[in-house]
Coordinates of N, CA and C and ligand atoms in Angstrom, one line a residue:
X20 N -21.4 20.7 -17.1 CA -21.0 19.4 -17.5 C -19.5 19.3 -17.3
X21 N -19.1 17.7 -16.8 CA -17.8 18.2 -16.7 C -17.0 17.4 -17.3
X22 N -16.1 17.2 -18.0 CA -15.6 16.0 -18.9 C -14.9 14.8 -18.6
X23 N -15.1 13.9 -19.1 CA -15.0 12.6 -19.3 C -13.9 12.2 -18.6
X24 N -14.2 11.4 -17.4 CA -12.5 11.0 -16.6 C -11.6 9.6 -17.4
X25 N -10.7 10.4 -17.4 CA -9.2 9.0 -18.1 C -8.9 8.8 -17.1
X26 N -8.7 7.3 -17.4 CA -7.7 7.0 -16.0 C -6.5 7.3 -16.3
X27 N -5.9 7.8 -17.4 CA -4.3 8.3 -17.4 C -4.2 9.4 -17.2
X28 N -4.9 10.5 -16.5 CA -4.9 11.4 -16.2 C -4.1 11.8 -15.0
X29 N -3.2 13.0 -14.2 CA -3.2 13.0 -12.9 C -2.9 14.2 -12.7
X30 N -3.2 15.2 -11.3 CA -3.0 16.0 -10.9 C -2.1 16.4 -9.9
X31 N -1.4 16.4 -9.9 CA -0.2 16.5 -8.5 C -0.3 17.7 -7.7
X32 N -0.2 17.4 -6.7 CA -0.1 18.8 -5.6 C 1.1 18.8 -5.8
X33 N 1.7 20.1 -6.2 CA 3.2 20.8 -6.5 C 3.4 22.0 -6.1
X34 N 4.4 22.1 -4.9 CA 4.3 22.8 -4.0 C 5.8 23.8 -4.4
X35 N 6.6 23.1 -5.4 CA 8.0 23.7 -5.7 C 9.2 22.9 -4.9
X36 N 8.4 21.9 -3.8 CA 9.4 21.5 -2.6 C 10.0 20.2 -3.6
X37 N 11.1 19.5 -2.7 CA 11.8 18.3 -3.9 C 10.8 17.4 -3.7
X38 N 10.3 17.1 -2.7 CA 9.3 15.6 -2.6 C 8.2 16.0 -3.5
X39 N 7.4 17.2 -3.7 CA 6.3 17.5 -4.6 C 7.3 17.4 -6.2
X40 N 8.3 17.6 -6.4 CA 8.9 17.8 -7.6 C 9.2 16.1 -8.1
X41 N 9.7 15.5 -7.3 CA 9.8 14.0 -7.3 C 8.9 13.3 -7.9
X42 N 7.7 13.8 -7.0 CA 6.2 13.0 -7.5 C 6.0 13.2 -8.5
X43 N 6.1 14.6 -9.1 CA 5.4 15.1 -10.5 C 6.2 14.5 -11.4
X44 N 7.6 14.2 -11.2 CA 8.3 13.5 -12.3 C 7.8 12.0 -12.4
X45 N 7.8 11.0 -11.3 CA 7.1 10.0 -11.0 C 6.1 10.1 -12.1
X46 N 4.8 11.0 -11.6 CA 3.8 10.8 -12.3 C 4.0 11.6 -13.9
X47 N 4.5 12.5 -14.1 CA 5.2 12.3 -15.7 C 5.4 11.2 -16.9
X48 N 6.2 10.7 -15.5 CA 6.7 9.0 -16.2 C 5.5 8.0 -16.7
X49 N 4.1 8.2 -15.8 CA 3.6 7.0 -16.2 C 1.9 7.9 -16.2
X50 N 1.9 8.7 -16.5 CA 0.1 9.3 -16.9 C 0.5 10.0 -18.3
X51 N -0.7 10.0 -18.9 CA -0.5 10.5 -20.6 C -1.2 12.1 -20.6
X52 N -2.1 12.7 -19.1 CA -2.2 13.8 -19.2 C -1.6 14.5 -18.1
X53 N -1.0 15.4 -17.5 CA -0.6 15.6 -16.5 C -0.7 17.2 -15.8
X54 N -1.6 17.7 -15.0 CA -1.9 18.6 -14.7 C -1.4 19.1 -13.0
X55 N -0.6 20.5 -12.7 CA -0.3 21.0 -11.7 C -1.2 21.8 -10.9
X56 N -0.7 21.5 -9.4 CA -2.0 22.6 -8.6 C -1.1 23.1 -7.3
X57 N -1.1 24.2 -6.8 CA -0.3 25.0 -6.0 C -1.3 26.0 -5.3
X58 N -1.0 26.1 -3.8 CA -1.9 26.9 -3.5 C -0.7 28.2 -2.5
X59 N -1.8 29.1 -2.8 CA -1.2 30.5 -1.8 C -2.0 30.7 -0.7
X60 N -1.2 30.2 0.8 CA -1.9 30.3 1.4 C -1.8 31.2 3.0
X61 N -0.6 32.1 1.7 CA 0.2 32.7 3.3 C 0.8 32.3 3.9
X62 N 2.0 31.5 3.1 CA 3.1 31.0 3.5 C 4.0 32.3 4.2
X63 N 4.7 32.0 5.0 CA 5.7 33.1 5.4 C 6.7 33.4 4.4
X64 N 7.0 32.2 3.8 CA 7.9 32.8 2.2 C 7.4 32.0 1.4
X65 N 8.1 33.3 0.1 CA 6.9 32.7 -1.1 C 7.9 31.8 -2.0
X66 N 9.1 31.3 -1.4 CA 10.5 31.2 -2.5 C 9.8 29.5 -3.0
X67 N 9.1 28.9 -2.7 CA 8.6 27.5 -3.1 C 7.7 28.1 -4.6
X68 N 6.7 28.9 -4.2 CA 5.8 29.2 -5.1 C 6.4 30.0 -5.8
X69 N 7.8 30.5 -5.8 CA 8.4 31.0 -7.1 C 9.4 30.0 -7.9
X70 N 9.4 29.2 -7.0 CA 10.3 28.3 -7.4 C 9.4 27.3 -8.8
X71 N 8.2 26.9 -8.6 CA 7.1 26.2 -9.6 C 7.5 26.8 -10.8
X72 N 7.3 27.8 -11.3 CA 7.7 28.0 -13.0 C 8.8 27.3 -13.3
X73 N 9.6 28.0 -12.6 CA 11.2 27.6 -13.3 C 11.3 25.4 -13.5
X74 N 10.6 25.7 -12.1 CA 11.1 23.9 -12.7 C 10.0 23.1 -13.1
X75 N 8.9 23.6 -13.7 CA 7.8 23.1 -14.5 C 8.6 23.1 -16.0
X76 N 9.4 24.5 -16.7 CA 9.6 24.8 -17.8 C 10.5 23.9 -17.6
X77 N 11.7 23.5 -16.9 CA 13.0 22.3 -16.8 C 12.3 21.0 -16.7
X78 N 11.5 20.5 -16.6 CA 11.0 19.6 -16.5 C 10.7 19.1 -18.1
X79 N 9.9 20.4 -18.2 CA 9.6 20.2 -19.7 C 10.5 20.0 -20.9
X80 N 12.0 20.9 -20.7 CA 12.6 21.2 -21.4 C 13.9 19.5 -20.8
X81 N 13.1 18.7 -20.2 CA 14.5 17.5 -19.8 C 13.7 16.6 -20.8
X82 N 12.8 16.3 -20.9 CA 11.9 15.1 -21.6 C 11.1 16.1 -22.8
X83 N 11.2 15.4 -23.8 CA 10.0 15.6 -24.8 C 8.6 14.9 -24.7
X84 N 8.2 14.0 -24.1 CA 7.4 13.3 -23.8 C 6.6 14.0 -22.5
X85 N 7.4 14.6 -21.8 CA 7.0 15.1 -20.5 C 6.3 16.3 -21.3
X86 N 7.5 17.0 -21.9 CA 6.5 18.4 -22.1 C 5.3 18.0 -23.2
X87 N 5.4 17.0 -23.9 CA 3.7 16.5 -24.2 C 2.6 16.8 -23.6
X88 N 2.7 15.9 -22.0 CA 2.4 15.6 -21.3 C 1.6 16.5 -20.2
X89 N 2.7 17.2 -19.9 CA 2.5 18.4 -19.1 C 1.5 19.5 -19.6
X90 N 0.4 19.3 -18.6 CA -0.6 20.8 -18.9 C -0.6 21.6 -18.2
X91 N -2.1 22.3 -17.5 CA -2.1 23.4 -17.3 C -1.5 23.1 -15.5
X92 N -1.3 24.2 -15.2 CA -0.9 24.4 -14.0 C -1.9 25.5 -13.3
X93 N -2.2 24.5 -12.0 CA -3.5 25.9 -11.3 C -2.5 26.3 -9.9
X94 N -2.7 27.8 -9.9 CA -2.8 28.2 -8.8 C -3.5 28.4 -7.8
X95 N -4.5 28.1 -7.0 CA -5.2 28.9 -6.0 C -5.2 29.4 -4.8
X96 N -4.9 30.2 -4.5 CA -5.3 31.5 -3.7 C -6.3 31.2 -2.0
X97 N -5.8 30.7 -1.5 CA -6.6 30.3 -0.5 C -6.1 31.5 1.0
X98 N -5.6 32.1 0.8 CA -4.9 32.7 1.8 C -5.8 33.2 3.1
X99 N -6.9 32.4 2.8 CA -8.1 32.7 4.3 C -6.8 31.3 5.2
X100 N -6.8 30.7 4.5 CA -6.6 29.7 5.4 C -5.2 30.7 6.5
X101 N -4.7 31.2 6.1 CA -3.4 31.7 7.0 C -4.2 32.5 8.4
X102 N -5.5 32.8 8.5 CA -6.0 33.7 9.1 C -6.1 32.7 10.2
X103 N -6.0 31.7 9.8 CA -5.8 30.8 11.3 C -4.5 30.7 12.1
X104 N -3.4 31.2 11.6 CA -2.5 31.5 12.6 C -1.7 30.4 13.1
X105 N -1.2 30.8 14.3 CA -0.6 29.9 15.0 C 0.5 28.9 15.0
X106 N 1.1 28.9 13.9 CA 2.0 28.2 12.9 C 3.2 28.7 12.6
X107 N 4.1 28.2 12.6 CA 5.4 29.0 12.2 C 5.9 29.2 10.9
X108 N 5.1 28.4 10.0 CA 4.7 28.2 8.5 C 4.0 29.9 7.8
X109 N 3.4 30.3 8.7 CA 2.3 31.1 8.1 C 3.0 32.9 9.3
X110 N 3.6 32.3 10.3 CA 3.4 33.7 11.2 C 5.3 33.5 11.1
X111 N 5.6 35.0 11.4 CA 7.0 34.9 12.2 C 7.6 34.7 13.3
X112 N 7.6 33.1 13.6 CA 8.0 33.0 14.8 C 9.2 31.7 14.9
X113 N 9.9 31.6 16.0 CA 11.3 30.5 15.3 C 10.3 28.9 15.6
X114 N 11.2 28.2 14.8 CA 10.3 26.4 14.6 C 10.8 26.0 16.3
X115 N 10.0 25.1 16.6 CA 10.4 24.4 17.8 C 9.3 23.4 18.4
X116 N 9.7 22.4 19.0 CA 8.6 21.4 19.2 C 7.3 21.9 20.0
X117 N 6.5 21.6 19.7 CA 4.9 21.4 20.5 C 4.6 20.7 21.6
X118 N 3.7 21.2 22.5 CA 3.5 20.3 24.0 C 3.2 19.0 22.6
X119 N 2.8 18.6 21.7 CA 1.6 17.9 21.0 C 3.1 17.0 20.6
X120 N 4.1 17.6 20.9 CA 5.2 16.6 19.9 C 5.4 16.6 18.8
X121 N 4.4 17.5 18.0 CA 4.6 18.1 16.3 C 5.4 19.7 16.6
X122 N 6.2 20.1 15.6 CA 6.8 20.9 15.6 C 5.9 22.0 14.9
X123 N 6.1 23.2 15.4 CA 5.0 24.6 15.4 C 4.9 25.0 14.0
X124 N 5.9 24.0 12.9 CA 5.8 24.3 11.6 C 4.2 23.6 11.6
X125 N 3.6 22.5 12.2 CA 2.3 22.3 11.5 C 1.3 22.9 11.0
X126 N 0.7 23.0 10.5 CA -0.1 23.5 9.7 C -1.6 22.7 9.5
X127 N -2.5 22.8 11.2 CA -3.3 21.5 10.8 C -4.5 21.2 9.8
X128 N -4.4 19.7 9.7 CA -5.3 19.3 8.6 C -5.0 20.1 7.1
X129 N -3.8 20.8 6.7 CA -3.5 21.8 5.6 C -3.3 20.4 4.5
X130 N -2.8 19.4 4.3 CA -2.4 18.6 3.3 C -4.2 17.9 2.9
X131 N -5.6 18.0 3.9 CA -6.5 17.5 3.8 C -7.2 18.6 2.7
X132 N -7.1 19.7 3.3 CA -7.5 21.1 2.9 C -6.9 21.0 1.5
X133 N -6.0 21.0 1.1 CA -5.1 20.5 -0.3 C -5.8 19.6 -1.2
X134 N -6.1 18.2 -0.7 CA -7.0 17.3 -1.4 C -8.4 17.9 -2.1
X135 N -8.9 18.8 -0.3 CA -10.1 18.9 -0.6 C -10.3 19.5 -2.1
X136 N -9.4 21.0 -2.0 CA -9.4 21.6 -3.2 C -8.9 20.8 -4.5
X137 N -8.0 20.0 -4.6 CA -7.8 19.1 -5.3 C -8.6 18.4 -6.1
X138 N -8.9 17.4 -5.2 CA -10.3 17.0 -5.7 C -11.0 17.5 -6.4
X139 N -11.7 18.7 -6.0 CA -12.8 19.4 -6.7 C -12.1 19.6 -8.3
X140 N -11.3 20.1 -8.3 CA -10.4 20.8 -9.1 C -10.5 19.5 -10.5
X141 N -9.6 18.1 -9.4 CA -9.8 17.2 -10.2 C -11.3 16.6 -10.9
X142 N -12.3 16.9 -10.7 CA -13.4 16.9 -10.8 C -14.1 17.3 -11.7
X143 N -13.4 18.8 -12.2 CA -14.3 19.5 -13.2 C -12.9 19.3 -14.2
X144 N -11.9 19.3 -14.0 CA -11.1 18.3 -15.4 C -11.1 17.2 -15.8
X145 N -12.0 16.1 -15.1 CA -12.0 14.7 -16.0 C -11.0 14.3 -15.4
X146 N -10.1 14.5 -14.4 CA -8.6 13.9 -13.7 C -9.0 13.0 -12.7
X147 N -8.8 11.8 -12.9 CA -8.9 10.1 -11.6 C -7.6 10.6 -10.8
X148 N -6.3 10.4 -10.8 CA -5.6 10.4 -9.7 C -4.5 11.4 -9.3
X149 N -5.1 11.6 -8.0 CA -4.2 12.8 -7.1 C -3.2 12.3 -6.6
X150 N -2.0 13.1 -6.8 CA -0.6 12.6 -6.6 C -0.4 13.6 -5.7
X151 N 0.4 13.1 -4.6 CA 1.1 14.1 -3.4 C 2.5 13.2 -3.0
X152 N 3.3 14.5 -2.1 CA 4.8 13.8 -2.1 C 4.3 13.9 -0.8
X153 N 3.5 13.1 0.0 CA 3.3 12.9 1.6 C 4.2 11.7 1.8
X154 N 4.5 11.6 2.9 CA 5.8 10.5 3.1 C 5.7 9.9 4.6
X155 N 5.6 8.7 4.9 CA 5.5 8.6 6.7 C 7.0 7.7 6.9
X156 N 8.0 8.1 6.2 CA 8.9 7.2 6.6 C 9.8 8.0 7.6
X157 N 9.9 8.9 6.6 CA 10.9 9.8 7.8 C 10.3 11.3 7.7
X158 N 9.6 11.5 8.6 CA 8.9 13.1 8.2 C 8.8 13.6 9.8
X159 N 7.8 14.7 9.8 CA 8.2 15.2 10.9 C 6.8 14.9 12.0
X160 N 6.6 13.9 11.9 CA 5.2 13.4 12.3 C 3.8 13.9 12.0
X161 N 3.6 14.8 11.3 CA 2.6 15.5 10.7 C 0.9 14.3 10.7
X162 N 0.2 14.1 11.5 CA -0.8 13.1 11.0 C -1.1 13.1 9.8
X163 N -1.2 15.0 8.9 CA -2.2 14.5 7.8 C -1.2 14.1 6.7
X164 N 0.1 13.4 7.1 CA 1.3 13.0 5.7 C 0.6 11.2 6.1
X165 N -0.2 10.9 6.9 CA 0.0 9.3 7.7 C -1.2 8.4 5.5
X166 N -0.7 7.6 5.8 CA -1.2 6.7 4.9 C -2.3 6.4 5.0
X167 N -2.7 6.5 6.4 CA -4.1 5.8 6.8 C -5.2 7.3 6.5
X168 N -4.4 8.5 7.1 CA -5.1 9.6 7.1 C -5.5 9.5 5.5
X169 N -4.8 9.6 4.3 CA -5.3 9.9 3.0 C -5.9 8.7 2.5
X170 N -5.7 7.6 3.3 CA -7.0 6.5 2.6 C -8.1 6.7 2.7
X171 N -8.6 7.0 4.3 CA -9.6 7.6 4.9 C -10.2 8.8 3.8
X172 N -9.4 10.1 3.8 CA -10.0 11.0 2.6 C -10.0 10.2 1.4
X173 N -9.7 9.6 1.0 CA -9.6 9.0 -0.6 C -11.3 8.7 -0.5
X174 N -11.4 8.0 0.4 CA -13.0 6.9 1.0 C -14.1 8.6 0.9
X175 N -13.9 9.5 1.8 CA -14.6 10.4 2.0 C -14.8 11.3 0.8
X176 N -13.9 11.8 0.0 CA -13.5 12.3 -1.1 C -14.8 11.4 -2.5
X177 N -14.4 10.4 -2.4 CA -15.5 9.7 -3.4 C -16.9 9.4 -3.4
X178 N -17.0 9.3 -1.6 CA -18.6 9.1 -1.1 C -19.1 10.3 -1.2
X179 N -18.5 11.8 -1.3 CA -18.7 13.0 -1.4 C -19.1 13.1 -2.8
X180 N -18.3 13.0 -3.7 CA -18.2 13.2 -4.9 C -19.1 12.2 -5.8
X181 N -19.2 11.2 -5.3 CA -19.7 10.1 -6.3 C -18.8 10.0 -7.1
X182 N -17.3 9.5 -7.3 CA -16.6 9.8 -7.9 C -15.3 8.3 -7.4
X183 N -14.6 8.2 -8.2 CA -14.0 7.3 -8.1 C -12.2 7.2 -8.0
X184 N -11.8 8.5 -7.5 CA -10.9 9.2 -7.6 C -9.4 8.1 -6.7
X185 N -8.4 8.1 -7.6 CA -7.3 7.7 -6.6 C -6.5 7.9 -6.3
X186 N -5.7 8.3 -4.8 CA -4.8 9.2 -4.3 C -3.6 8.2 -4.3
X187 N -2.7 8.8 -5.1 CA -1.1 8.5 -5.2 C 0.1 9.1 -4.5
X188 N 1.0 8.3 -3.4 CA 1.6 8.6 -2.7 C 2.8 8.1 -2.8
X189 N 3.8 8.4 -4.1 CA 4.7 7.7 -4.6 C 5.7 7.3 -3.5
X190 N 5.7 8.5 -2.4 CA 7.3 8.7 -1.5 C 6.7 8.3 -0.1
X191 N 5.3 7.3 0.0 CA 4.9 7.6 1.5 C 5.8 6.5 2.5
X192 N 6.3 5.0 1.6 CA 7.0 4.8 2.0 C 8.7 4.3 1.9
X193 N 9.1 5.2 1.3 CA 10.5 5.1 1.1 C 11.3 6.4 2.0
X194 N 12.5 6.2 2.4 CA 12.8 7.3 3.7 C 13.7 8.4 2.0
X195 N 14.6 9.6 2.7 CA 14.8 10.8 2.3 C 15.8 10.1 1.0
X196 N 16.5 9.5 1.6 CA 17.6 8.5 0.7 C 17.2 8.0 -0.4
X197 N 15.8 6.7 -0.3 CA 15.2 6.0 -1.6 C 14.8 7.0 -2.3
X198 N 14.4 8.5 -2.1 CA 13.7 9.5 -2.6 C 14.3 9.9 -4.1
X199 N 15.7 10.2 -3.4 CA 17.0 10.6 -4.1 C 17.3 10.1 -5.1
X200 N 16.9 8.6 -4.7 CA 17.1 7.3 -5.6 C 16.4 7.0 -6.7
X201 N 14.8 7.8 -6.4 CA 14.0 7.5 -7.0 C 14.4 8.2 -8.0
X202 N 14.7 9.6 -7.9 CA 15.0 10.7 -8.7 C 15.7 10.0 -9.9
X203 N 16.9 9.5 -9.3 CA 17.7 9.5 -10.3 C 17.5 8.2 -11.3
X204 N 17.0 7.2 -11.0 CA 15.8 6.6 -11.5 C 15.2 6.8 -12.6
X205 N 13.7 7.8 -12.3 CA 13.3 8.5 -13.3 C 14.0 9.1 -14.2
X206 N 14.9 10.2 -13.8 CA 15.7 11.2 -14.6 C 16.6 11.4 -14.4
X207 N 17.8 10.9 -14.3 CA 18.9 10.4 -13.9 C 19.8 11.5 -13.3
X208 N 21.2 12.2 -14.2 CA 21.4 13.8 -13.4 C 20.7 14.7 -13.3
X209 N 19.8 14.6 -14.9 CA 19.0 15.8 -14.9 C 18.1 16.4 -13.8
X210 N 17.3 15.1 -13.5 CA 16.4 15.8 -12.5 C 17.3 15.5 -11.1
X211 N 18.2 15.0 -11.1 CA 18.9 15.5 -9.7 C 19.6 16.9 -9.4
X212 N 20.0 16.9 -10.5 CA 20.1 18.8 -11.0 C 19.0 19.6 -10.7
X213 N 18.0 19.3 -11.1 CA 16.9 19.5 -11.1 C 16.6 20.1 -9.5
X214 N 16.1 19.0 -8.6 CA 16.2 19.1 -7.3 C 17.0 19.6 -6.6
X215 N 18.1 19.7 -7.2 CA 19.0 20.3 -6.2 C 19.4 21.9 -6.5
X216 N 19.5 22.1 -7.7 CA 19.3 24.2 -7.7 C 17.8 24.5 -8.0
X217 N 16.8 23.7 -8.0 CA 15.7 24.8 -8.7 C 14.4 24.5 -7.2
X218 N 14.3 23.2 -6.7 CA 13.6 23.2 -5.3 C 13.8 23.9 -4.2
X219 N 12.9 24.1 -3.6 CA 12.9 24.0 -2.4 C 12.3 24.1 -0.9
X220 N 13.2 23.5 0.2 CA 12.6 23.2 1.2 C 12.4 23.3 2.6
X221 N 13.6 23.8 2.3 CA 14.3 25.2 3.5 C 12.6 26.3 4.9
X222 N 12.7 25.3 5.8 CA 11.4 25.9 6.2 C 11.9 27.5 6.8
X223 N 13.1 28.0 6.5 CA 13.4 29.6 7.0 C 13.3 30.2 6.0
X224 N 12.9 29.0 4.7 CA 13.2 30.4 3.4 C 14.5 30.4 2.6
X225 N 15.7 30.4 3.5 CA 17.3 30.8 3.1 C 17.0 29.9 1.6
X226 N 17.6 31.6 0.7 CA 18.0 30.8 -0.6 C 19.3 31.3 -1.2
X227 N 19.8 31.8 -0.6 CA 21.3 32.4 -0.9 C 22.5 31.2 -0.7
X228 N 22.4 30.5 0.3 CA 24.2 29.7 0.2 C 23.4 28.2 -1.1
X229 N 24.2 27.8 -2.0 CA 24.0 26.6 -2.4 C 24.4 25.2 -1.9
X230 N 24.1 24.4 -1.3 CA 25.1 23.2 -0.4 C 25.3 22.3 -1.8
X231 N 26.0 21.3 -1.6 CA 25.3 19.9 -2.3 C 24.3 19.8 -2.7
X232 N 23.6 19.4 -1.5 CA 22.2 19.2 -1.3 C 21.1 19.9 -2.1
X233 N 21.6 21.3 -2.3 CA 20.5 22.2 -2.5 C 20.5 23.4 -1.6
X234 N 19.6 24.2 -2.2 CA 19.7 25.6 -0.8 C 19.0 25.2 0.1
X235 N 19.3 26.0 1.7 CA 18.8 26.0 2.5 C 20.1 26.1 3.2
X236 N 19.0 26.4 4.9 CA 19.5 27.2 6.5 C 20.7 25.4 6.6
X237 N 20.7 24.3 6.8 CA 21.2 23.3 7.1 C 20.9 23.0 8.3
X238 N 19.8 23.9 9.3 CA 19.4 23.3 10.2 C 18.4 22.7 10.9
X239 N 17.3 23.7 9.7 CA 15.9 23.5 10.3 C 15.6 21.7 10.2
X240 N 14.3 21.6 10.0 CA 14.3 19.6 10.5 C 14.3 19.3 8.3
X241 N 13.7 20.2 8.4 CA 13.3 20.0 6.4 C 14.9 19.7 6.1
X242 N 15.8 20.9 6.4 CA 17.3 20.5 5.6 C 17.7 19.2 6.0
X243 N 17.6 19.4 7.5 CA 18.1 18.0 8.3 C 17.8 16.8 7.4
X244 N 16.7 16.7 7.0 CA 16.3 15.5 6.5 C 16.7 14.9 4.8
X245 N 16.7 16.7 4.2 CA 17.1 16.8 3.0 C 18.4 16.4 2.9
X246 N 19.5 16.8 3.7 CA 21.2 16.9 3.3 C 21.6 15.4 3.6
X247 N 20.7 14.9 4.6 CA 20.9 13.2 5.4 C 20.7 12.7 4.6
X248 N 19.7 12.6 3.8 CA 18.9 11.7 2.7 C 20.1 11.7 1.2
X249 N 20.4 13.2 1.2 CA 21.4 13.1 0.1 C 22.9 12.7 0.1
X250 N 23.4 12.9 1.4 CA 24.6 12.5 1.8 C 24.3 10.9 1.9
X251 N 23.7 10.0 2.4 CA 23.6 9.3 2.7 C 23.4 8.1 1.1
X252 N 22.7 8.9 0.0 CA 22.6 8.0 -1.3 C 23.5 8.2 -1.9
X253 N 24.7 9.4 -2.1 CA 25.8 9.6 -2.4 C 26.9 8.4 -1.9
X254 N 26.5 8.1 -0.5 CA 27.2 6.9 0.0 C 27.2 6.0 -1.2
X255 N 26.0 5.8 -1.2 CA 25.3 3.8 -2.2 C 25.4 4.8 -2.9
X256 N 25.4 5.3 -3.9 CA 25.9 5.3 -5.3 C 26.8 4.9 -5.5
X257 N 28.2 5.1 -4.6 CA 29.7 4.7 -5.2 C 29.4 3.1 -4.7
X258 N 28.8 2.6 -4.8 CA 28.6 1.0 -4.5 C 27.9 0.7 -5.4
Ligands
ZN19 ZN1 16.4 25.1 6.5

C-alpha cells in the first residue's frame, strides 16, 4: 500500500550542484512536505554528493519553516549506470565537443534515468511533484535538460504509473544570472552564501581555490556559465 498523495508534497533531484540547490530552496518556499533524492552513479568525483549534507543541514539551519519542512533524503546507488562509459562525467578523460555538438560531459538520457527512479520513489511516498534544476536557457545543449523532453516523460511517467505526477522546472527558463536572482529572492545573502561556499559545479571536481563565484577550475563550460551568470547579476544588483 502506498500512501496518500498531497499535492504539497515534493521531491527534488538534489545533486549538491547550485541549480539543484536553487530548486530545492524554490521548492522549500512553497511545498509543506519536502523530500531529497541523489544518486551514485559513478561520477568521476564525488565532491557534489559530499557536498548534499552540509547544505541540506544549512538550509535547514537558514529557515525554521524549511527545516519543518525538510524530510528524508534518499540516496540511491545506481552505479550500473557508469558501466556504460563513454563520458567524461563517469571516465577520466579531458571535456571537449562531440562530432554530435554536445560536449563528452553528456551523459545520455541520465536526467530521464533520474525521473525514472524518481518517480517511482515518488510513488511509494505519496509525493505529486518532481522538482529538477534542468534549464534550456543557457546550458550546454543536453536534450534531456529541453522542456519538451520532460513534458513528454511527465505524459509517459503517468500513463506508466496511473498516476498524476507533476514535473517542476523552476530554472528551465531563466538564463545563469535570473538564477542568481532567484536565489537571492528566496533567501536573500544567506542562501547566496549558501551557493557560493557549500555547492558545487566544477565539472573537473577542483575544490581548493574559492572565486566569488564559488569553487571551481574557471574554465570548464559549468564554471564558464556559473562565474558569467554571477558576475553579470552583481552588475544589476548595484542598479
Ligand atoms: Zn570547472
Amino acid at each position: 500500500m502506498f500512501a496518500s498523495v498531497s499535492n504539497k508534497t515534493a521531491l527534488v533531484l538534489f545533486s549538491g550542484g547550485q541549480d539543484s540547490t536553487i530548486s530545492l530552496a524554490w521548492a522549500l518556499d512553497r511545498f509543506d512536505r519536502v523530500e531529497t533524492i541523489g544518486f551514485d552513479y559513478g561520477q568521476r568525483h564525488n565532491v557534489e554528493l559530499e557536498c548534499r549534507p552540509p547544505i541540506l543541514n544549512k538550509l535547514k539551519m537558514m529557515n525554521d519553516e524549511w527545516a519543518k519542512r525538510l524530510g528524508k533524503d534518499h540516496v540511491l546507488d545506481i552505479s550500473v549506470f557508469g558501466q556504460i562509459g563513454g563520458t567524461a562525467m563517469t571516465n577520466n578523460v579531458s571535456i571537449k565537443m562531440d562530432k554530435s555538438g554536445l560536449p563528452n560531459t553528456f551523459v545520455p538520457g541520465r536526467n530521464l534515468i533520474f525521473f525514472n527512479f524518481a518517480g517511482a520513489l515518488a510513488y511509494r511516498r505519496g509525493i505529486k511533484h518532481l522538482v529538477g534544476g534542468m534549464c534550456e536557457t543557457d546550458y550546454s545543449g543536453y536534450p534531456d535538460c529541453r522542456d519538451e523532453t520532460l513534458k513528454a516523460f511527465q505524459l509517459a511517467l503517468n500513463l506508466g504509473t496511473d498516476s498524476d505526477f507533476i514535473i517542476e522546472t523552476p530554472l528551465m527558463w531563466i538564463n545563469k544570472t535570473q538564477s542568481w536572482e532567484l536565489a537571492d529572492k528566496i533567501g536573500g545573502a544567506a542562501l547566496i552564501d549558501l551557493v557560493i561556499t557549500h555547492t558545487h559545479t566544477c565539472y573537473i571536481g577542483e575544490r581548493d581555490k574559492l572565486n566569488d563565484w564559488g569553487y571551481g577550475c574557471g574554465v570548464c563550460p559549468a564554471c564558464d556559465l556559473r562565474r558569467t551568470g554571477y558576475l553579470n547579476w552583481c552588475v544589476l544588483k548595484k542598479y
